[in-house]
Amino acid sequence: MGRDARPAEGSSEAADIPLRAVFRSGTFVTAALGAFAAYWVMSAKLTWLPDYLRTVVGWDLDRAAAAVGGGAVANGVVLLTHGLLARRAVLGGRVGRLPTGAGAGLLLVASAGAVTVFATVDTLWIKVPMMFGPMAVALVMITAAQTAIARITPPAQRGVVLGALVAVFALGGVVSPLVLGRIVDSAATAKAGYENGWLVTAALLLVTGLLAACFMRPERDAERLGVPESPGTAAPVVH
């Protein structure tokens, strides 16, 4: 893993580099944290949102289930739309105005704002739309993180590094229901507990989003690590 071998002359494939250099890079750390936060909010919506809509908002089971299902559909629409926009930008040769990677972080920040509104506003015509597009935009970080980390990793080592990324962000799906459940149980009322839990989620999205916006720079880190661009990493991270 730590060999100093160089690719043969004329080859565009990078030699292996020490994995610790990839794992310590600003791109890997912030992309992994951002994806963790995105998976956290997705898991929180799937596990605790139905009970929240029933016990706090006062909806019946059918209405709550329909809303959660609609939120899942919105997640897919957001990811599909991002993919189509990314492909269109590649085919059109357009360069984003923001540094590569910053856009995904800012989407986490936007999602943090949506979660905050959802947690603190009781007016349904404001609260309900937050469950769909605004809260779902955080999921773009999951795909953007994989693209960014593939860019800074030599092809022969991408399987290991991307596996490590998945291991990190998958923890969000495990930890999120446990933490939110503990917060709700420890509060005086279900309403207060859920509000605190959603605000913790918003804070996580905000902090990781700002870190990604500032330090997730795959092109810069790839140049520093000596990883040339390959056809498999030519797609932009976010737009």
PDB file of C-alpha atoms in Angstrom:
ATOM      1  CA  MET A   1       0.000   0.000   0.000  1.00  0.00           C
ATOM      2  CA  GLY A   2       2.836   2.381   0.813  1.00  0.00           C
ATOM      3  CA  ARG A   3       5.137   1.575  -2.094  1.00  0.00           C
ATOM      4  CA  ASP A   4       6.754   4.359  -4.033  1.00  0.00           C
ATOM      5  CA  ALA A   5       6.268   2.623  -7.363  1.00  0.00           C
ATOM      6  CA  ARG A   6       5.390   4.814 -10.297  1.00  0.00           C
ATOM      7  CA  PRO A   7       3.230   3.902 -13.280  1.00  0.00           C
ATOM      8  CA  ALA A   8       4.944   2.946 -16.491  1.00  0.00           C
ATOM      9  CA  GLU A   9       5.755   5.735 -18.898  1.00  0.00           C
ATOM     10  CA  GLY A  10       2.744   6.651 -21.000  1.00  0.00           C
ATOM     11  CA  SER A  11       0.308   5.123 -18.516  1.00  0.00           C
ATOM     12  CA  SER A  12      -2.475   7.319 -17.145  1.00  0.00           C
ATOM     13  CA  GLU A  13      -3.102   5.059 -14.162  1.00  0.00           C
ATOM     14  CA  ALA A  14      -1.790   6.221 -10.795  1.00  0.00           C
ATOM     15  CA  ALA A  15       0.443   4.071  -8.638  1.00  0.00           C
ATOM     16  CA  ASP A  16      -0.831   2.952  -5.261  1.00  0.00           C
ATOM     17  CA  ILE A  17      -0.457   5.494  -2.479  1.00  0.00           C
ATOM     18  CA  PRO A  18      -0.553   5.052   1.315  1.00  0.00           C
ATOM     19  CA  LEU A  19      -4.196   4.657   2.292  1.00  0.00           C
ATOM     20  CA  ARG A  20      -3.654   6.758   5.389  1.00  0.00           C
ATOM     21  CA  ALA A  21      -2.936   9.716   3.094  1.00  0.00           C
ATOM     22  CA  VAL A  22      -6.373   9.299   1.513  1.00  0.00           C
ATOM     23  CA  PHE A  23      -8.150   8.757   4.831  1.00  0.00           C
ATOM     24  CA  ARG A  24      -6.515  11.849   6.344  1.00  0.00           C
ATOM     25  CA  SER A  25      -7.348  14.124   3.428  1.00  0.00           C
ATOM     26  CA  GLY A  26      -9.868  16.888   3.896  1.00  0.00           C
ATOM     27  CA  THR A  27     -11.967  15.461   1.084  1.00  0.00           C
ATOM     28  CA  PHE A  28     -12.316  11.999   2.626  1.00  0.00           C
ATOM     29  CA  VAL A  29     -12.953  13.230   6.167  1.00  0.00           C
ATOM     30  CA  THR A  30     -15.565  15.829   5.255  1.00  0.00           C
ATOM     31  CA  ALA A  31     -17.224  13.691   2.572  1.00  0.00           C
ATOM     32  CA  ALA A  32     -17.550  10.792   5.016  1.00  0.00           C
ATOM     33  CA  LEU A  33     -18.960  13.035   7.750  1.00  0.00           C
ATOM     34  CA  GLY A  34     -21.355  14.680   5.314  1.00  0.00           C
ATOM     35  CA  ALA A  35     -22.587  11.325   4.001  1.00  0.00           C
ATOM     36  CA  PHE A  36     -22.984  10.149   7.615  1.00  0.00           C
ATOM     37  CA  ALA A  37     -25.217  13.149   8.325  1.00  0.00           C
ATOM     38  CA  ALA A  38     -27.226  12.591   5.134  1.00  0.00           C
ATOM     39  CA  TYR A  39     -27.819   8.937   5.991  1.00  0.00           C
ATOM     40  CA  TRP A  40     -28.693   9.986   9.539  1.00  0.00           C
ATOM     41  CA  VAL A  41     -31.535  12.239   8.407  1.00  0.00           C
ATOM     42  CA  MET A  42     -32.823   9.643   5.942  1.00  0.00           C
ATOM     43  CA  SER A  43     -32.909   6.990   8.666  1.00  0.00           C
ATOM     44  CA  ALA A  44     -34.538   9.391  11.128  1.00  0.00           C
ATOM     45  CA  LYS A  45     -37.317  10.115   8.646  1.00  0.00           C
ATOM     46  CA  LEU A  46     -37.985   6.438   7.997  1.00  0.00           C
ATOM     47  CA  THR A  47     -37.941   5.301  11.633  1.00  0.00           C
ATOM     48  CA  TRP A  48     -39.298   8.173  13.722  1.00  0.00           C
ATOM     49  CA  LEU A  49     -41.275  10.353  11.320  1.00  0.00           C
ATOM     50  CA  PRO A  50     -44.394   8.111  11.330  1.00  0.00           C
ATOM     51  CA  ASP A  51     -44.638   8.233  15.130  1.00  0.00           C
ATOM     52  CA  TYR A  52     -43.927  11.974  15.147  1.00  0.00           C
ATOM     53  CA  LEU A  53     -46.730  12.651  12.681  1.00  0.00           C
ATOM     54  CA  ARG A  54     -49.148  10.599  14.777  1.00  0.00           C
ATOM     55  CA  THR A  55     -48.243  11.688  18.312  1.00  0.00           C
ATOM     56  CA  VAL A  56     -47.234  15.312  17.744  1.00  0.00           C
ATOM     57  CA  VAL A  57     -48.960  16.435  14.549  1.00  0.00           C
ATOM     58  CA  GLY A  58     -52.061  14.357  15.251  1.00  0.00           C
ATOM     59  CA  TRP A  59     -52.431  12.534  11.951  1.00  0.00           C
ATOM     60  CA  ASP A  60     -53.956   9.077  11.673  1.00  0.00           C
ATOM     61  CA  LEU A  61     -51.881   6.081  10.591  1.00  0.00           C
ATOM     62  CA  ASP A  62     -52.938   6.173   6.930  1.00  0.00           C
ATOM     63  CA  ARG A  63     -52.122   9.852   6.520  1.00  0.00           C
ATOM     64  CA  ALA A  64     -48.773   9.492   8.281  1.00  0.00           C
ATOM     65  CA  ALA A  65     -47.861   6.468   6.161  1.00  0.00           C
ATOM     66  CA  ALA A  66     -48.746   8.340   2.972  1.00  0.00           C
ATOM     67  CA  ALA A  67     -46.532  11.259   4.004  1.00  0.00           C
ATOM     68  CA  VAL A  68     -43.587   8.991   4.793  1.00  0.00           C
ATOM     69  CA  GLY A  69     -44.041   7.203   1.473  1.00  0.00           C
ATOM     70  CA  GLY A  70     -44.164  10.540  -0.308  1.00  0.00           C
ATOM     71  CA  GLY A  71     -40.943  11.541   1.415  1.00  0.00           C
ATOM     72  CA  ALA A  72     -39.258   8.360   0.175  1.00  0.00           C
ATOM     73  CA  VAL A  73     -40.379   9.153  -3.368  1.00  0.00           C
ATOM     74  CA  ALA A  74     -38.994  12.685  -2.956  1.00  0.00           C
ATOM     75  CA  ASN A  75     -35.634  11.189  -1.965  1.00  0.00           C
ATOM     76  CA  GLY A  76     -35.512   9.274  -5.232  1.00  0.00           C
ATOM     77  CA  VAL A  77     -36.572  12.288  -7.272  1.00  0.00           C
ATOM     78  CA  VAL A  78     -33.843  14.436  -5.713  1.00  0.00           C
ATOM     79  CA  LEU A  79     -31.126  11.872  -6.459  1.00  0.00           C
ATOM     80  CA  LEU A  80     -32.363  11.264 -10.004  1.00  0.00           C
ATOM     81  CA  THR A  81     -32.579  14.991 -10.708  1.00  0.00           C
ATOM     82  CA  HIS A  82     -29.064  15.548  -9.413  1.00  0.00           C
ATOM     83  CA  GLY A  83     -27.756  12.727 -11.595  1.00  0.00           C
ATOM     84  CA  LEU A  84     -29.437  14.122 -14.692  1.00  0.00           C
ATOM     85  CA  LEU A  85     -28.140  17.629 -14.013  1.00  0.00           C
ATOM     86  CA  ALA A  86     -24.630  16.284 -13.443  1.00  0.00           C
ATOM     87  CA  ARG A  87     -24.705  14.368 -16.719  1.00  0.00           C
ATOM     88  CA  ARG A  88     -26.056  17.383 -18.581  1.00  0.00           C
ATOM     89  CA  ALA A  89     -23.252  19.538 -17.199  1.00  0.00           C
ATOM     90  CA  VAL A  90     -20.630  16.992 -18.266  1.00  0.00           C
ATOM     91  CA  LEU A  91     -22.009  16.729 -21.785  1.00  0.00           C
ATOM     92  CA  GLY A  92     -22.242  20.507 -22.032  1.00  0.00           C
ATOM     93  CA  GLY A  93     -18.733  21.042 -20.691  1.00  0.00           C
ATOM     94  CA  ARG A  94     -19.955  23.518 -18.101  1.00  0.00           C
ATOM     95  CA  VAL A  95     -17.877  24.403 -15.056  1.00  0.00           C
ATOM     96  CA  GLY A  96     -19.637  25.228 -11.796  1.00  0.00           C
ATOM     97  CA  ARG A  97     -19.223  28.616 -10.154  1.00  0.00           C
ATOM     98  CA  LEU A  98     -18.496  27.047  -6.765  1.00  0.00           C
ATOM     99  CA  PRO A  99     -15.327  25.092  -5.968  1.00  0.00           C
ATOM    100  CA  THR A 100     -15.739  21.396  -6.701  1.00  0.00           C
ATOM    101  CA  GLY A 101     -17.353  19.804  -3.650  1.00  0.00           C
ATOM    102  CA  ALA A 102     -18.652  22.989  -2.059  1.00  0.00           C
ATOM    103  CA  GLY A 103     -22.122  22.647  -3.546  1.00  0.00           C
ATOM    104  CA  ALA A 104     -22.801  19.343  -1.809  1.00  0.00           C
ATOM    105  CA  GLY A 105     -21.864  20.893   1.519  1.00  0.00           C
ATOM    106  CA  LEU A 106     -24.172  23.835   0.943  1.00  0.00           C
ATOM    107  CA  LEU A 107     -27.032  21.434   0.213  1.00  0.00           C
ATOM    108  CA  LEU A 108     -26.466  19.920   3.657  1.00  0.00           C
ATOM    109  CA  VAL A 109     -26.700  23.415   5.130  1.00  0.00           C
ATOM    110  CA  ALA A 110     -29.950  23.993   3.237  1.00  0.00           C
ATOM    111  CA  SER A 111     -31.299  20.706   4.553  1.00  0.00           C
ATOM    112  CA  ALA A 112     -30.343  21.775   8.081  1.00  0.00           C
ATOM    113  CA  GLY A 113     -32.491  24.867   7.652  1.00  0.00           C
ATOM    114  CA  ALA A 114     -35.402  22.752   6.406  1.00  0.00           C
ATOM    115  CA  VAL A 115     -35.147  20.386   9.382  1.00  0.00           C
ATOM    116  CA  THR A 116     -35.082  23.362  11.758  1.00  0.00           C
ATOM    117  CA  VAL A 117     -38.234  24.797  10.205  1.00  0.00           C
ATOM    118  CA  PHE A 118     -39.884  21.370  10.311  1.00  0.00           C
ATOM    119  CA  ALA A 119     -39.058  21.007  14.006  1.00  0.00           C
ATOM    120  CA  THR A 120     -40.067  24.452  15.229  1.00  0.00           C
ATOM    121  CA  VAL A 121     -42.971  25.594  13.035  1.00  0.00           C
ATOM    122  CA  ASP A 122     -46.454  24.263  13.805  1.00  0.00           C
ATOM    123  CA  THR A 123     -48.175  25.649  10.708  1.00  0.00           C
ATOM    124  CA  LEU A 124     -48.795  22.581   8.546  1.00  0.00           C
ATOM    125  CA  TRP A 125     -48.625  24.304   5.170  1.00  0.00           C
ATOM    126  CA  ILE A 126     -45.068  25.309   6.069  1.00  0.00           C
ATOM    127  CA  LYS A 127     -44.046  22.183   7.991  1.00  0.00           C
ATOM    128  CA  VAL A 128     -45.268  19.507   5.574  1.00  0.00           C
ATOM    129  CA  PRO A 129     -43.414  20.688   2.419  1.00  0.00           C
ATOM    130  CA  MET A 130     -40.153  20.530   4.385  1.00  0.00           C
ATOM    131  CA  MET A 131     -40.457  16.727   4.505  1.00  0.00           C
ATOM    132  CA  PHE A 132     -40.065  16.473   0.772  1.00  0.00           C
ATOM    133  CA  GLY A 133     -37.547  18.384  -1.373  1.00  0.00           C
ATOM    134  CA  PRO A 134     -35.907  20.660   1.229  1.00  0.00           C
ATOM    135  CA  MET A 135     -35.016  17.886   3.705  1.00  0.00           C
ATOM    136  CA  ALA A 136     -34.198  15.412   0.930  1.00  0.00           C
ATOM    137  CA  VAL A 137     -31.459  17.505  -0.715  1.00  0.00           C
ATOM    138  CA  ALA A 138     -29.033  16.265   1.944  1.00  0.00           C
ATOM    139  CA  LEU A 139     -28.956  12.900   0.164  1.00  0.00           C
ATOM    140  CA  VAL A 140     -27.010  14.414  -2.728  1.00  0.00           C
ATOM    141  CA  MET A 141     -23.990  14.247  -0.424  1.00  0.00           C
ATOM    142  CA  ILE A 142     -24.076  10.431  -0.466  1.00  0.00           C
ATOM    143  CA  THR A 143     -23.494  10.283  -4.220  1.00  0.00           C
ATOM    144  CA  ALA A 144     -21.228  13.345  -4.273  1.00  0.00           C
ATOM    145  CA  ALA A 145     -19.045  11.834  -1.547  1.00  0.00           C
ATOM    146  CA  GLN A 146     -18.502   8.660  -3.556  1.00  0.00           C
ATOM    147  CA  THR A 147     -17.564  10.615  -6.676  1.00  0.00           C
ATOM    148  CA  ALA A 148     -15.203  12.875  -4.739  1.00  0.00           C
ATOM    149  CA  ILE A 149     -13.455  10.009  -2.973  1.00  0.00           C
ATOM    150  CA  ALA A 150     -13.109   8.023  -6.185  1.00  0.00           C
ATOM    151  CA  ARG A 151     -11.373  11.079  -7.653  1.00  0.00           C
ATOM    152  CA  ILE A 152      -8.682  11.163  -4.960  1.00  0.00           C
ATOM    153  CA  THR A 153      -8.019   7.401  -4.951  1.00  0.00           C
ATOM    154  CA  PRO A 154      -5.998   5.352  -7.467  1.00  0.00           C
ATOM    155  CA  PRO A 155      -8.233   2.874  -9.344  1.00  0.00           C
ATOM    156  CA  ALA A 156      -6.667  -0.207  -7.744  1.00  0.00           C
ATOM    157  CA  GLN A 157      -7.458   1.096  -4.250  1.00  0.00           C
ATOM    158  CA  ARG A 158     -10.945   2.503  -4.798  1.00  0.00           C
ATOM    159  CA  GLY A 159     -12.724  -0.625  -3.598  1.00  0.00           C
ATOM    160  CA  VAL A 160     -11.105  -0.405  -0.174  1.00  0.00           C
ATOM    161  CA  VAL A 161     -11.577   3.339   0.205  1.00  0.00           C
ATOM    162  CA  LEU A 162     -15.180   3.375  -1.007  1.00  0.00           C
ATOM    163  CA  GLY A 163     -15.899   0.450   1.296  1.00  0.00           C
ATOM    164  CA  ALA A 164     -14.549   2.491   4.198  1.00  0.00           C
ATOM    165  CA  LEU A 165     -16.788   5.388   3.170  1.00  0.00           C
ATOM    166  CA  VAL A 166     -19.873   3.161   3.140  1.00  0.00           C
ATOM    167  CA  ALA A 167     -18.918   1.757   6.543  1.00  0.00           C
ATOM    168  CA  VAL A 168     -18.771   5.275   7.970  1.00  0.00           C
ATOM    169  CA  PHE A 169     -21.999   6.645   6.561  1.00  0.00           C
ATOM    170  CA  ALA A 170     -23.945   3.434   7.189  1.00  0.00           C
ATOM    171  CA  LEU A 171     -23.355   4.033  10.895  1.00  0.00           C
ATOM    172  CA  GLY A 172     -25.646   7.025  10.550  1.00  0.00           C
ATOM    173  CA  GLY A 173     -28.512   4.669   9.829  1.00  0.00           C
ATOM    174  CA  VAL A 174     -27.751   2.698  12.989  1.00  0.00           C
ATOM    175  CA  VAL A 175     -26.978   5.538  15.383  1.00  0.00           C
ATOM    176  CA  SER A 176     -29.730   7.936  14.315  1.00  0.00           C
ATOM    177  CA  PRO A 177     -32.756   5.914  15.523  1.00  0.00           C
ATOM    178  CA  LEU A 178     -31.007   5.113  18.799  1.00  0.00           C
ATOM    179  CA  VAL A 179     -30.038   8.701  19.561  1.00  0.00           C
ATOM    180  CA  LEU A 180     -33.398  10.170  18.582  1.00  0.00           C
ATOM    181  CA  GLY A 181     -35.199   7.516  20.609  1.00  0.00           C
ATOM    182  CA  ARG A 182     -33.091   8.329  23.663  1.00  0.00           C
ATOM    183  CA  ILE A 183     -33.745  12.057  23.248  1.00  0.00           C
ATOM    184  CA  VAL A 184     -37.501  11.548  22.922  1.00  0.00           C
ATOM    185  CA  ASP A 185     -37.642   9.215  25.934  1.00  0.00           C
ATOM    186  CA  SER A 186     -35.683  11.618  28.134  1.00  0.00           C
ATOM    187  CA  ALA A 187     -37.874  14.663  27.399  1.00  0.00           C
ATOM    188  CA  ALA A 188     -40.847  15.770  29.497  1.00  0.00           C
ATOM    189  CA  THR A 189     -43.216  15.460  26.526  1.00  0.00           C
ATOM    190  CA  ALA A 190     -43.113  13.751  23.154  1.00  0.00           C
ATOM    191  CA  LYS A 191     -43.376  17.129  21.410  1.00  0.00           C
ATOM    192  CA  ALA A 192     -40.371  18.529  23.272  1.00  0.00           C
ATOM    193  CA  GLY A 193     -38.396  15.343  22.723  1.00  0.00           C
ATOM    194  CA  TYR A 194     -39.001  15.277  19.002  1.00  0.00           C
ATOM    195  CA  GLU A 195     -38.201  18.962  18.658  1.00  0.00           C
ATOM    196  CA  ASN A 196     -34.889  18.414  20.433  1.00  0.00           C
ATOM    197  CA  GLY A 197     -34.149  15.373  18.299  1.00  0.00           C
ATOM    198  CA  TRP A 198     -34.834  17.171  15.026  1.00  0.00           C
ATOM    199  CA  LEU A 199     -32.720  20.126  16.158  1.00  0.00           C
ATOM    200  CA  VAL A 200     -29.812  17.795  16.942  1.00  0.00           C
ATOM    201  CA  THR A 201     -30.204  16.425  13.423  1.00  0.00           C
ATOM    202  CA  ALA A 202     -30.210  19.959  12.002  1.00  0.00           C
ATOM    203  CA  ALA A 203     -27.054  20.821  13.943  1.00  0.00           C
ATOM    204  CA  LEU A 204     -25.297  17.732  12.595  1.00  0.00           C
ATOM    205  CA  LEU A 205     -26.265  18.657   9.037  1.00  0.00           C
ATOM    206  CA  LEU A 206     -25.145  22.250   9.539  1.00  0.00           C
ATOM    207  CA  VAL A 207     -21.719  21.428  10.978  1.00  0.00           C
ATOM    208  CA  THR A 208     -20.886  18.700   8.472  1.00  0.00           C
ATOM    209  CA  GLY A 209     -22.220  20.820   5.622  1.00  0.00           C
ATOM    210  CA  LEU A 210     -19.997  23.754   6.516  1.00  0.00           C
ATOM    211  CA  LEU A 211     -16.981  21.458   6.850  1.00  0.00           C
ATOM    212  CA  ALA A 212     -17.654  19.922   3.440  1.00  0.00           C
ATOM    213  CA  ALA A 213     -18.210  23.329   1.843  1.00  0.00           C
ATOM    214  CA  CYS A 214     -14.824  24.480   3.143  1.00  0.00           C
ATOM    215  CA  PHE A 215     -12.638  21.368   2.908  1.00  0.00           C
ATOM    216  CA  MET A 216     -14.146  18.897   0.409  1.00  0.00           C
ATOM    217  CA  ARG A 217     -11.854  19.640  -2.546  1.00  0.00           C
ATOM    218  CA  PRO A 218     -11.304  16.464  -4.588  1.00  0.00           C
ATOM    219  CA  GLU A 219      -9.361  18.109  -7.405  1.00  0.00           C
ATOM    220  CA  ARG A 220      -6.960  19.812  -5.015  1.00  0.00           C
ATOM    221  CA  ASP A 221      -6.424  16.669  -2.944  1.00  0.00           C
ATOM    222  CA  ALA A 222      -6.044  14.500  -6.048  1.00  0.00           C
ATOM    223  CA  GLU A 223      -3.289  16.792  -7.292  1.00  0.00           C
ATOM    224  CA  ARG A 224      -1.591  16.729  -3.894  1.00  0.00           C
ATOM    225  CA  LEU A 225      -1.772  12.935  -3.726  1.00  0.00           C
ATOM    226  CA  GLY A 226      -0.624  12.519  -7.323  1.00  0.00           C
ATOM    227  CA  VAL A 227      -3.804  10.862  -8.612  1.00  0.00           C
ATOM    228  CA  PRO A 228      -4.469  11.741 -12.277  1.00  0.00           C
ATOM    229  CA  GLU A 229      -8.020  12.006 -13.553  1.00  0.00           C
ATOM    230  CA  SER A 230      -9.359   8.850 -15.158  1.00  0.00           C
ATOM    231  CA  PRO A 231     -12.491   8.384 -17.301  1.00  0.00           C
ATOM    232  CA  GLY A 232     -14.355   6.850 -14.368  1.00  0.00           C
ATOM    233  CA  THR A 233     -13.987  10.002 -12.274  1.00  0.00           C
ATOM    234  CA  ALA A 234     -14.680  12.643 -14.889  1.00  0.00           C
ATOM    235  CA  ALA A 235     -18.189  13.482 -13.659  1.00  0.00           C
ATOM    236  CA  PRO A 236     -18.499  16.612 -11.543  1.00  0.00           C
ATOM    237  CA  VAL A 237     -19.127  16.186  -7.842  1.00  0.00           C
ATOM    238  CA  VAL A 238     -22.079  18.555  -7.643  1.00  0.00           C
ATOM    239  CA  HIS A 239     -23.594  21.539  -9.447  1.00  0.00           C
TER     240      HIS A 239
END
